[in-house]
């Protein structure tokens, strides 16, 4: 009996906490490789259904547009689709041209690791395209 109790306790103590236990709150968005001088805070709040409401706040707020939308959960992954007026930056990162993008963020509900797919009708060279960036979310 003591052996069973010890085995149960050690398995509970050794289990890592699931990240998805805190689906709401303030998160730092770590976006790798996107040409931008901003960092982003995502505020995740509950919404009706299998979703979280995402409010994206740029840091600093200069020359950036905040965006918001519902991220829907399916098969253990969240998906957020937003139109961003300044999603692609050309030339000088601070003062150059900005181009609108359609951004789709998908991330694993447990690990909070995902991919941003950013599409545009005419990029910096005038041609349409799609860029992808890995990202992660960490609770602040």
N, CA, C and O atoms as a DFTB+ gen file, in Angstrom:
560 C
 N C O
     1  1       0.824      -1.186       0.000
     2  2       0.000       0.000       0.000
     3  2       0.872       1.255       0.000
     4  3       0.598       2.206      -0.732
     5  1       1.918       1.254       0.819
     6  2       2.813       2.401       0.891
     7  2       3.521       2.622      -0.444
     8  3       3.717       3.763      -0.862
     9  1       3.902       1.537      -1.111
    10  2       4.571       1.634      -2.406
    11  2       3.638       2.275      -3.435
    12  3       4.067       3.120      -4.220
    13  1       2.368       1.875      -3.431
    14  2       1.396       2.444      -4.369
    15  2       1.206       3.934      -4.096
    16  3       1.161       4.741      -5.024
    17  1       1.094       4.293      -2.821
    18  2       0.921       5.691      -2.443
    19  2       2.129       6.525      -2.864
    20  3       1.968       7.630      -3.382
    21  1       3.335       6.004      -2.645
    22  2       4.540       6.719      -3.051
    23  2       4.617       6.861      -4.565
    24  3       5.020       7.910      -5.068
    25  1       4.239       5.830      -5.287
    26  2       4.250       5.887      -6.750
    27  2       3.264       6.932      -7.261
    28  3       3.565       7.668      -8.201
    29  1       2.084       6.997      -6.641
    30  2       1.083       7.982      -7.051
    31  2       1.573       9.398      -6.766
    32  3       1.411      10.287      -7.602
    33  1       2.163       9.615      -5.610
    34  2       2.653      10.944      -5.242
    35  2       3.780      11.388      -6.162
    36  3       3.811      12.542      -6.591
    37  1       4.704      10.488      -6.471
    38  2       5.826      10.866      -7.323
    39  2       5.368      11.167      -8.743
    40  3       5.931      12.047      -9.394
    41  1       4.352      10.453      -9.239
    42  2       3.875      10.732     -10.593
    43  2       3.155      12.071     -10.653
    44  3       3.243      12.770     -11.662
    45  1       2.452      12.437      -9.600
    46  2       1.773      13.732      -9.563
    47  2       2.790      14.860      -9.440
    48  3       2.671      15.880     -10.119
    49  1       3.790      14.683      -8.579
    50  2       4.793      15.718      -8.387
    51  2       5.686      15.884      -9.606
    52  3       6.158      16.990      -9.868
    53  1       5.930      14.825     -10.351
    54  2       6.818      14.878     -11.502
    55  2       6.129      15.408     -12.750
    56  3       6.808      15.796     -13.701
    57  1       4.822      15.435     -12.774
    58  2       4.113      15.880     -13.973
    59  2       4.270      17.386     -14.145
    60  3       3.994      18.144     -13.216
    61  1       4.715      17.832     -15.333
    62  2       4.846      19.268     -15.548
    63  2       3.468      19.910     -15.675
    64  3       2.540      19.289     -16.193
    65  1       3.331      21.135     -15.211
    66  2       2.037      21.792     -15.333
    67  2       1.721      22.098     -16.793
    68  3       2.611      22.474     -17.556
    69  1       0.498      21.944     -17.171
    70  2       0.078      22.246     -18.538
    71  2      -0.015      23.757     -18.701
    72  3      -0.602      24.444     -17.865
    73  1       0.564      24.267     -19.774
    74  2       0.508      25.698     -20.023
    75  2      -0.912      26.172     -20.259
    76  3      -1.249      27.308     -19.924
    77  1      -1.738      25.330     -20.825
    78  2      -3.101      25.729     -21.158
    79  2      -3.968      25.931     -19.923
    80  3      -5.127      26.331     -20.039
    81  1      -3.411      25.656     -18.725
    82  2      -4.178      25.890     -17.506
    83  2      -4.473      27.372     -17.297
    84  3      -5.357      27.720     -16.515
    85  1      -3.745      28.246     -17.984
    86  2      -3.976      29.684     -17.880
    87  2      -4.217      30.258     -19.277
    88  3      -3.340      30.928     -19.823
    89  1      -5.397      30.005     -19.867
    90  2      -5.635      30.481     -21.231
    91  2      -5.935      31.971     -21.310
    92  3      -5.998      32.528     -22.405
    93  1      -6.121      32.620     -20.174
    94  2      -6.461      34.039     -20.161
    95  2      -5.398      34.821     -19.414
    96  3      -4.761      34.295     -18.502
    97  1      -5.206      36.062     -19.793
    98  2      -4.240      36.918     -19.119
    99  2      -3.441      37.726     -20.116
   100  3      -3.804      37.827     -21.288
   101  1      -2.350      38.302     -19.643
   102  2      -1.457      39.097     -20.484
   103  2      -0.268      38.239     -20.893
   104  3       0.377      37.606     -20.056
   105  1       0.012      38.228     -22.198
   106  2       1.071      37.390     -22.742
   107  2       2.010      38.225     -23.603
   108  3       1.570      39.126     -24.317
   109  1       3.296      37.927     -23.535
   110  2       4.271      38.510     -24.451
   111  2       4.277      37.653     -25.712
   112  3       4.409      36.431     -25.644
   113  1       4.133      38.305     -26.862
   114  2       4.206      37.619     -28.150
   115  2       5.655      37.685     -28.615
   116  3       6.184      38.772     -28.854
   117  1       6.298      36.531     -28.744
   118  2       7.682      36.440     -29.218
   119  2       7.620      36.004     -30.678
   120  3       7.416      34.828     -30.977
   121  1       7.795      36.955     -31.573
   122  2       7.651      36.733     -33.011
   123  2       9.035      36.786     -33.644
   124  3       9.687      37.831     -33.627
   125  1       9.487      35.669     -34.200
   126  2      10.848      35.562     -34.723
   127  2      10.919      35.923     -36.205
   128  3      10.236      35.321     -37.034
   129  1      11.761      36.920     -36.529
   130  2      12.093      37.194     -37.915
   131  2      11.257      38.243     -38.628
   132  3      11.594      38.612     -39.753
   133  1      10.197      38.736     -38.035
   134  2       9.387      39.747     -38.726
   135  2      10.104      41.092     -38.649
   136  3      10.596      41.486     -37.592
   137  1      10.156      41.792     -39.784
   138  2      10.835      43.081     -39.892
   139  2       9.963      44.148     -39.243
   140  3       9.080      44.712     -39.890
   141  1      10.209      44.422     -37.970
   142  2       9.385      45.349     -37.204
   143  2      10.176      45.770     -35.969
   144  3      10.989      45.001     -35.457
   145  1       9.942      46.975     -35.499
   146  2      10.628      47.425     -34.288
   147  2       9.741      47.328     -33.056
   148  3      10.166      47.708     -31.965
   149  1       8.540      46.836     -33.202
   150  2       7.610      46.716     -32.080
   151  2       7.734      45.357     -31.395
   152  3       8.125      44.360     -32.002
   153  1       7.395      45.358     -30.136
   154  2       7.069      44.117     -29.452
   155  2       5.570      44.186     -29.191
   156  3       4.976      45.262     -29.250
   157  1       4.966      43.053     -28.907
   158  2       3.508      43.009     -28.769
   159  2       3.103      42.322     -27.480
   160  3       3.717      41.345     -27.051
   161  1       2.060      42.852     -26.878
   162  2       1.400      42.213     -25.744
   163  2       0.050      41.732     -26.242
   164  3      -0.697      42.486     -26.866
   165  1      -0.256      40.486     -25.967
   166  2      -1.588      39.954     -26.264
   167  2      -2.344      39.814     -24.952
   168  3      -1.873      39.167     -24.016
   169  1      -3.512      40.423     -24.895
   170  2      -4.414      40.260     -23.761
   171  2      -5.462      39.240     -24.192
   172  3      -6.242      39.498     -25.109
   173  1      -5.484      38.081     -23.534
   174  2      -6.423      37.014     -23.874
   175  2      -7.542      36.984     -22.846
   176  3      -7.296      36.918     -21.641
   177  1      -8.770      37.033     -23.334
   178  2      -9.955      37.018     -22.473
   179  2     -10.943      35.996     -23.012
   180  3     -10.852      35.583     -24.168
   181  1     -11.880      35.595     -22.175
   182  2     -12.857      34.596     -22.609
   183  2     -13.838      35.207     -23.603
   184  3     -14.077      36.414     -23.608
   185  1     -14.397      34.346     -24.439
   186  2     -15.459      34.735     -25.359
   187  2     -16.423      33.551     -25.460
   188  3     -16.136      32.471     -24.944
   189  1     -17.544      33.749     -26.111
   190  2     -18.548      32.687     -26.214
   191  2     -18.054      31.566     -27.117
   192  3     -17.596      31.818     -28.231
   193  1     -18.147      30.341     -26.643
   194  2     -17.732      29.185     -27.430
   195  2     -16.303      28.772     -27.123
   196  3     -15.726      29.180     -26.115
   197  1     -15.738      27.956     -28.009
   198  2     -14.364      27.465     -27.857
   199  2     -13.390      28.483     -28.442
   200  3     -12.781      28.251     -29.486
   201  1     -13.255      29.609     -27.755
   202  2     -12.388      30.651     -28.277
   203  2     -11.836      31.504     -27.148
   204  3     -12.288      31.436     -26.005
   205  1     -10.845      32.309     -27.506
   206  2     -10.352      33.373     -26.637
   207  2     -10.341      34.652     -27.465
   208  3     -10.043      34.628     -28.659
   209  1     -10.667      35.762     -26.820
   210  2     -10.602      37.062     -27.478
   211  2      -9.183      37.586     -27.322
   212  3      -8.652      37.631     -26.213
   213  1      -8.568      37.984     -28.435
   214  2      -7.194      38.483     -28.441
   215  2      -7.212      39.983     -28.717
   216  3      -7.749      40.427     -29.732
   217  1      -6.630      40.752     -27.821
   218  2      -6.401      42.182     -28.039
   219  2      -4.894      42.372     -28.106
   220  3      -4.197      42.152     -27.115
   221  1      -4.382      42.782     -29.272
   222  2      -2.943      42.959     -29.462
   223  2      -2.574      44.419     -29.245
   224  3      -3.171      45.315     -29.842
   225  1      -1.587      44.652     -28.387
   226  2      -1.163      46.000     -28.030
   227  2       0.310      46.158     -28.407
   228  3       1.160      45.438     -27.883
   229  1       0.626      47.103     -29.319
   230  2       2.028      47.295     -29.708
   231  2       2.800      48.063     -28.643
   232  3       2.246      48.899     -27.929
   233  1       4.081      47.760     -28.556
   234  2       4.994      48.468     -27.662
   235  2       6.204      48.889     -28.478
   236  3       6.924      47.990     -28.913
   237  1       6.502      50.135     -28.731
   238  2       5.693      51.303     -28.397
   239  2       4.490      51.399     -29.334
   240  3       4.392      50.667     -30.319
   241  1       3.597      52.296     -29.015
   242  2       2.382      52.437     -29.819
   243  2       2.612      53.269     -31.077
   244  3       1.725      53.332     -31.928
   245  1       3.758      53.904     -31.221
   246  2       4.055      54.738     -32.382
   247  2       4.106      53.908     -33.659
   248  3       4.727      52.846     -33.692
   249  1       3.452      54.395     -34.704
   250  2       3.461      53.786     -36.043
   251  2       3.058      52.317     -36.035
   252  3       3.633      51.502     -36.756
   253  1       2.084      51.994     -35.229
   254  2       1.560      50.626     -35.203
   255  2       0.070      50.670     -34.922
   256  3      -0.418      51.540     -34.200
   257  1      -0.635      49.730     -35.497
   258  2      -2.069      49.631     -35.295
   259  2      -2.373      48.423     -34.414
   260  3      -1.985      47.304     -34.748
   261  1      -3.063      48.636     -33.293
   262  2      -3.500      47.478     -32.509
   263  2      -4.536      46.696     -33.310
   264  3      -5.221      47.255     -34.167
   265  1      -4.643      45.422     -33.028
   266  2      -5.649      44.591     -33.692
   267  2      -6.297      43.690     -32.658
   268  3      -5.768      43.487     -31.565
   269  1      -7.456      43.153     -33.025
   270  2      -8.193      42.296     -32.091
   271  2      -9.046      41.313     -32.880
   272  3      -9.393      41.553     -34.036
   273  1      -9.376      40.199     -32.227
   274  2     -10.255      39.216     -32.841
   275  2     -10.395      37.989     -31.969
   276  3      -9.700      37.834     -30.965
   277  1     -11.306      37.119     -32.369
   278  2     -11.524      35.855     -31.670
   279  2     -10.618      34.780     -32.252
   280  3     -10.551      34.607     -33.469
   281  1      -9.927      34.067     -31.386
   282  2      -9.112      32.919     -31.789
   283  2      -9.904      31.664     -31.442
   284  3     -10.243      31.432     -30.281
   285  1     -10.191      30.865     -32.453
   286  2     -11.041      29.679     -32.276
   287  2     -10.205      28.433     -32.058
   288  3      -9.176      28.239     -32.705
   289  1     -10.660      27.592     -31.140
   290  2      -9.973      26.352     -30.793
   291  2     -10.554      25.199     -31.592
   292  3     -11.767      24.987     -31.599
   293  1      -9.681      24.451     -32.268
   294  2     -10.075      23.242     -32.990
   295  2      -8.879      22.294     -32.999
   296  3      -7.765      22.692     -33.339
   297  1      -9.113      21.057     -32.630
   298  2      -8.065      20.029     -32.621
   299  2      -6.834      20.458     -31.814
   300  3      -5.702      20.181     -32.209
   301  1      -7.058      21.130     -30.690
   302  2      -5.967      21.504     -29.807
   303  2      -5.170      22.721     -30.245
   304  3      -4.140      23.032     -29.647
   305  1      -5.635      23.424     -31.294
   306  2      -4.931      24.605     -31.797
   307  2      -5.891      25.784     -31.894
   308  3      -7.053      25.634     -32.271
   309  1      -5.378      26.957     -31.545
   310  2      -6.133      28.189     -31.731
   311  2      -5.774      28.794     -33.085
   312  3      -4.641      28.670     -33.550
   313  1      -6.758      29.453     -33.717
   314  2      -6.530      30.169     -34.966
   315  2      -7.147      31.555     -34.865
   316  3      -8.329      31.705     -34.557
   317  1      -6.333      32.557     -35.128
   318  2      -6.755      33.955     -35.136
   319  2      -6.451      34.529     -36.510
   320  3      -5.308      34.470     -36.961
   321  1      -7.458      35.087     -37.187
   322  2      -7.268      35.737     -38.486
   323  2      -7.602      37.219     -38.339
   324  3      -8.692      37.576     -37.894
   325  1      -6.652      38.081     -38.718
   326  2      -6.841      39.530     -38.604
   327  2      -6.250      40.234     -39.828
   328  3      -5.286      39.760     -40.430
   329  1      -6.843      41.363     -40.179
   330  2      -6.285      42.233     -41.212
   331  2      -5.521      43.347     -40.508
   332  3      -6.058      44.037     -39.641
   333  1      -4.255      43.510     -40.896
   334  2      -3.372      44.466     -40.232
   335  2      -2.952      45.530     -41.255
   336  3      -2.319      45.196     -42.257
   337  1      -3.293      46.807     -41.018
   338  2      -2.999      47.850     -42.001
   339  2      -1.512      48.083     -42.250
   340  3      -1.137      48.588     -43.308
   341  1      -0.663      47.721     -41.292
   342  2       0.775      47.966     -41.420
   343  2       1.587      46.692     -41.199
   344  3       2.664      46.738     -40.604
   345  1       1.081      45.568     -41.671
   346  2       1.706      44.283     -41.380
   347  2       3.050      44.043     -42.034
   348  3       3.859      43.272     -41.518
   349  1       3.308      44.698     -43.176
   350  2       4.584      44.518     -43.878
   351  2       5.277      45.875     -43.953
   352  3       4.688      46.858     -44.402
   353  1       6.524      45.919     -43.512
   354  2       7.292      47.170     -43.528
   355  2       8.380      47.076     -44.596
   356  3       9.088      46.074     -44.700
   357  1       8.493      48.146     -45.384
   358  2       9.474      48.182     -46.473
   359  2      10.468      49.314     -46.226
   360  3      10.109      50.356     -45.678
   361  1      11.719      49.103     -46.635
   362  2      12.730      50.147     -46.480
   363  2      13.071      50.377     -45.023
   364  3      13.273      49.428     -44.265
   365  1      13.136      51.640     -44.633
   366  2      13.461      52.009     -43.262
   367  2      12.367      51.505     -42.332
   368  3      11.196      51.841     -42.506
   369  1      12.742      50.709     -41.354
   370  2      11.757      50.068     -40.475
   371  2      10.924      51.089     -39.706
   372  3       9.778      50.814     -39.352
   373  1      11.494      52.267     -39.445
   374  2      10.776      53.281     -38.671
   375  2       9.928      54.201     -39.544
   376  3       8.826      54.584     -39.151
   377  1      10.435      54.562     -40.733
   378  2       9.760      55.579     -41.541
   379  2       9.399      55.108     -42.942
   380  3       8.844      55.882     -43.723
   381  1       9.696      53.874     -43.273
   382  2       9.421      53.373     -44.611
   383  2       7.945      53.090     -44.844
   384  3       7.106      53.290     -43.966
   385  1       7.659      52.629     -46.023
   386  2       6.299      52.290     -46.430
   387  2       5.785      51.095     -45.633
   388  3       6.539      50.180     -45.304
   389  1       4.494      51.122     -45.330
   390  2       3.849      49.956     -44.715
   391  2       2.771      49.448     -45.660
   392  3       2.132      50.222     -46.373
   393  1       2.582      48.149     -45.654
   394  2       1.645      47.486     -46.558
   395  2       0.685      46.639     -45.733
   396  3       1.108      45.951     -44.804
   397  1      -0.614      46.684     -46.066
   398  2      -1.591      45.868     -45.330
   399  2      -1.366      44.371     -45.556
   400  3      -0.969      43.942     -46.639
   401  1      -1.627      43.601     -44.520
   402  2      -1.506      42.145     -44.608
   403  2      -2.739      41.477     -44.012
   404  3      -3.463      42.061     -43.204
   405  1      -2.950      40.249     -44.433
   406  2      -3.943      39.379     -43.794
   407  2      -3.125      38.359     -43.017
   408  3      -2.432      37.529     -43.605
   409  1      -3.209      38.427     -41.693
   410  2      -2.383      37.588     -40.823
   411  2      -3.218      36.493     -40.170
   412  3      -4.292      36.747     -39.625
   413  1      -2.702      35.276     -40.239
   414  2      -3.346      34.139     -39.589
   415  2      -2.345      33.538     -38.610
   416  3      -1.298      33.021     -39.000
   417  1      -2.694      33.619     -37.330
   418  2      -1.895      33.043     -36.254
   419  2      -2.515      31.703     -35.869
   420  3      -3.714      31.634     -35.601
   421  1      -1.721      30.650     -35.840
   422  2      -2.180      29.359     -35.319
   423  2      -1.175      28.915     -34.264
   424  3       0.036      28.998     -34.467
   425  1      -1.701      28.438     -33.120
   426  2      -0.793      27.993     -32.064
   427  2      -1.395      26.861     -31.267
   428  3      -2.614      26.729     -31.149
   429  1      -0.504      26.043     -30.720
   430  2      -0.879      24.906     -29.896
   431  2      -1.402      25.418     -28.557
   432  3      -0.759      26.244     -27.909
   433  1      -2.559      24.930     -28.148
   434  2      -3.197      25.401     -26.914
   435  2      -2.394      25.038     -25.670
   436  3      -2.504      25.717     -24.649
   437  1      -1.597      23.991     -25.738
   438  2      -0.831      23.548     -24.574
   439  2       0.547      24.200     -24.507
   440  3       0.938      24.719     -23.462
   441  1       1.280      24.174     -25.613
   442  2       2.654      24.701     -25.602
   443  2       2.727      26.193     -25.885
   444  3       3.727      26.841     -25.573
   445  1       1.668      26.740     -26.475
   446  2       1.614      28.148     -26.895
   447  2       2.705      28.489     -27.911
   448  3       3.233      29.601     -27.908
   449  1       3.034      27.551     -28.762
   450  2       3.991      27.747     -29.843
   451  2       3.228      27.620     -31.151
   452  3       2.391      26.730     -31.306
   453  1       3.521      28.516     -32.098
   454  2       2.772      28.473     -33.340
   455  2       3.477      29.145     -34.498
   456  3       4.684      29.386     -34.476
   457  1       2.666      29.441     -35.526
   458  2       3.166      30.032     -36.762
   459  2       2.231      31.159     -37.185
   460  3       1.009      31.031     -37.117
   461  1       2.829      32.266     -37.622
   462  2       2.091      33.358     -38.241
   463  2       2.274      33.240     -39.746
   464  3       3.401      33.160     -40.234
   465  1       1.171      33.229     -40.482
   466  2       1.194      33.268     -41.940
   467  2       0.647      34.629     -42.347
   468  3      -0.518      34.937     -42.096
   469  1       1.493      35.444     -42.976
   470  2       1.152      36.822     -43.318
   471  2       1.124      36.972     -44.836
   472  3       2.146      36.801     -45.501
   473  1      -0.059      37.294     -45.384
   474  2      -0.236      37.394     -46.838
   475  2      -0.526      38.833     -47.241
   476  3      -1.120      39.596     -46.479
   477  1      -0.099      39.196     -48.450
   478  2      -0.299      40.556     -48.951
   479  2      -0.513      40.513     -50.457
   480  3       0.007      39.640     -51.153
   481  1      -1.295      41.482     -50.948
   482  2      -1.608      41.558     -52.379
   483  2      -0.444      42.102     -53.195
   484  3      -0.235      41.686     -54.335
   485  1       0.309      43.025     -52.619
   486  2       1.469      43.613     -53.295
   487  2       2.513      43.920     -52.232
   488  3       2.312      44.799     -51.394
   489  1       3.621      43.203     -52.266
   490  2       4.672      43.379     -51.268
   491  2       5.577      44.555     -51.572
   492  3       5.234      45.409     -52.390
   493  1       6.716      44.608     -50.931
   494  2       7.667      45.704     -51.110
   495  2       8.153      45.793     -52.555
   496  3       8.490      46.878     -53.028
   497  1       8.192      44.669     -53.254
   498  2       8.613      44.643     -54.652
   499  2       7.430      44.709     -55.617
   500  3       7.608      44.576     -56.828
   501  1       6.220      44.915     -55.083
   502  2       5.027      45.016     -55.922
   503  2       4.341      43.694     -56.210
   504  3       3.253      43.677     -56.785
   505  1       4.955      42.591     -55.822
   506  2       4.383      41.272     -56.104
   507  2       3.633      40.744     -54.887
   508  3       4.013      41.034     -53.753
   509  1       2.573      39.972     -55.112
   510  2       1.864      39.360     -53.983
   511  2       2.738      38.289     -53.334
   512  3       3.667      37.767     -53.951
   513  1       2.425      37.976     -52.087
   514  2       3.212      36.950     -51.426
   515  2       2.691      36.584     -50.061
   516  3       1.714      37.143     -49.563
   517  1       3.376      35.628     -49.474
   518  2       3.067      35.149     -48.133
   519  2       4.379      34.877     -47.411
   520  3       5.288      34.252     -47.959
   521  1       4.464      35.354     -46.180
   522  2       5.626      35.100     -45.336
   523  2       5.165      34.360     -44.089
   524  3       4.046      34.567     -43.619
   525  1       6.022      33.501     -43.555
   526  2       5.685      32.777     -42.327
   527  2       6.749      33.051     -41.268
   528  3       7.934      33.202     -41.566
   529  1       6.283      33.111     -40.027
   530  2       7.157      33.399     -38.894
   531  2       6.769      32.504     -37.723
   532  3       5.583      32.380     -37.419
   533  1       7.736      31.878     -37.061
   534  2       7.413      31.142     -35.831
   535  2       7.181      32.135     -34.693
   536  3       7.749      33.227     -34.680
   537  1       6.343      31.740     -33.744
   538  2       6.126      32.590     -32.577
   539  2       5.787      31.744     -31.368
   540  3       5.465      30.561     -31.478
   541  1       5.867      32.384     -30.207
   542  2       5.446      31.750     -28.960
   543  2       4.830      32.821     -28.069
   544  3       5.062      34.016     -28.251
   545  1       4.046      32.368     -27.112
   546  2       3.404      33.249     -26.140
   547  2       3.885      32.870     -24.753
   548  3       3.931      31.688     -24.410
   549  1       4.245      33.866     -23.952
   550  2       4.626      33.579     -22.570
   551  2       3.815      34.473     -21.638
   552  3       3.645      35.668     -21.880
   553  1       3.327      33.864     -20.576
   554  2       2.513      34.571     -19.592
   555  2       3.359      35.637     -18.913
   556  3       4.482      35.369     -18.486
   557  1       2.819      36.843     -18.814
   558  2       3.559      37.958     -18.192
   559  2       3.251      38.028     -16.709
   560  3       3.775      38.897     -16.011
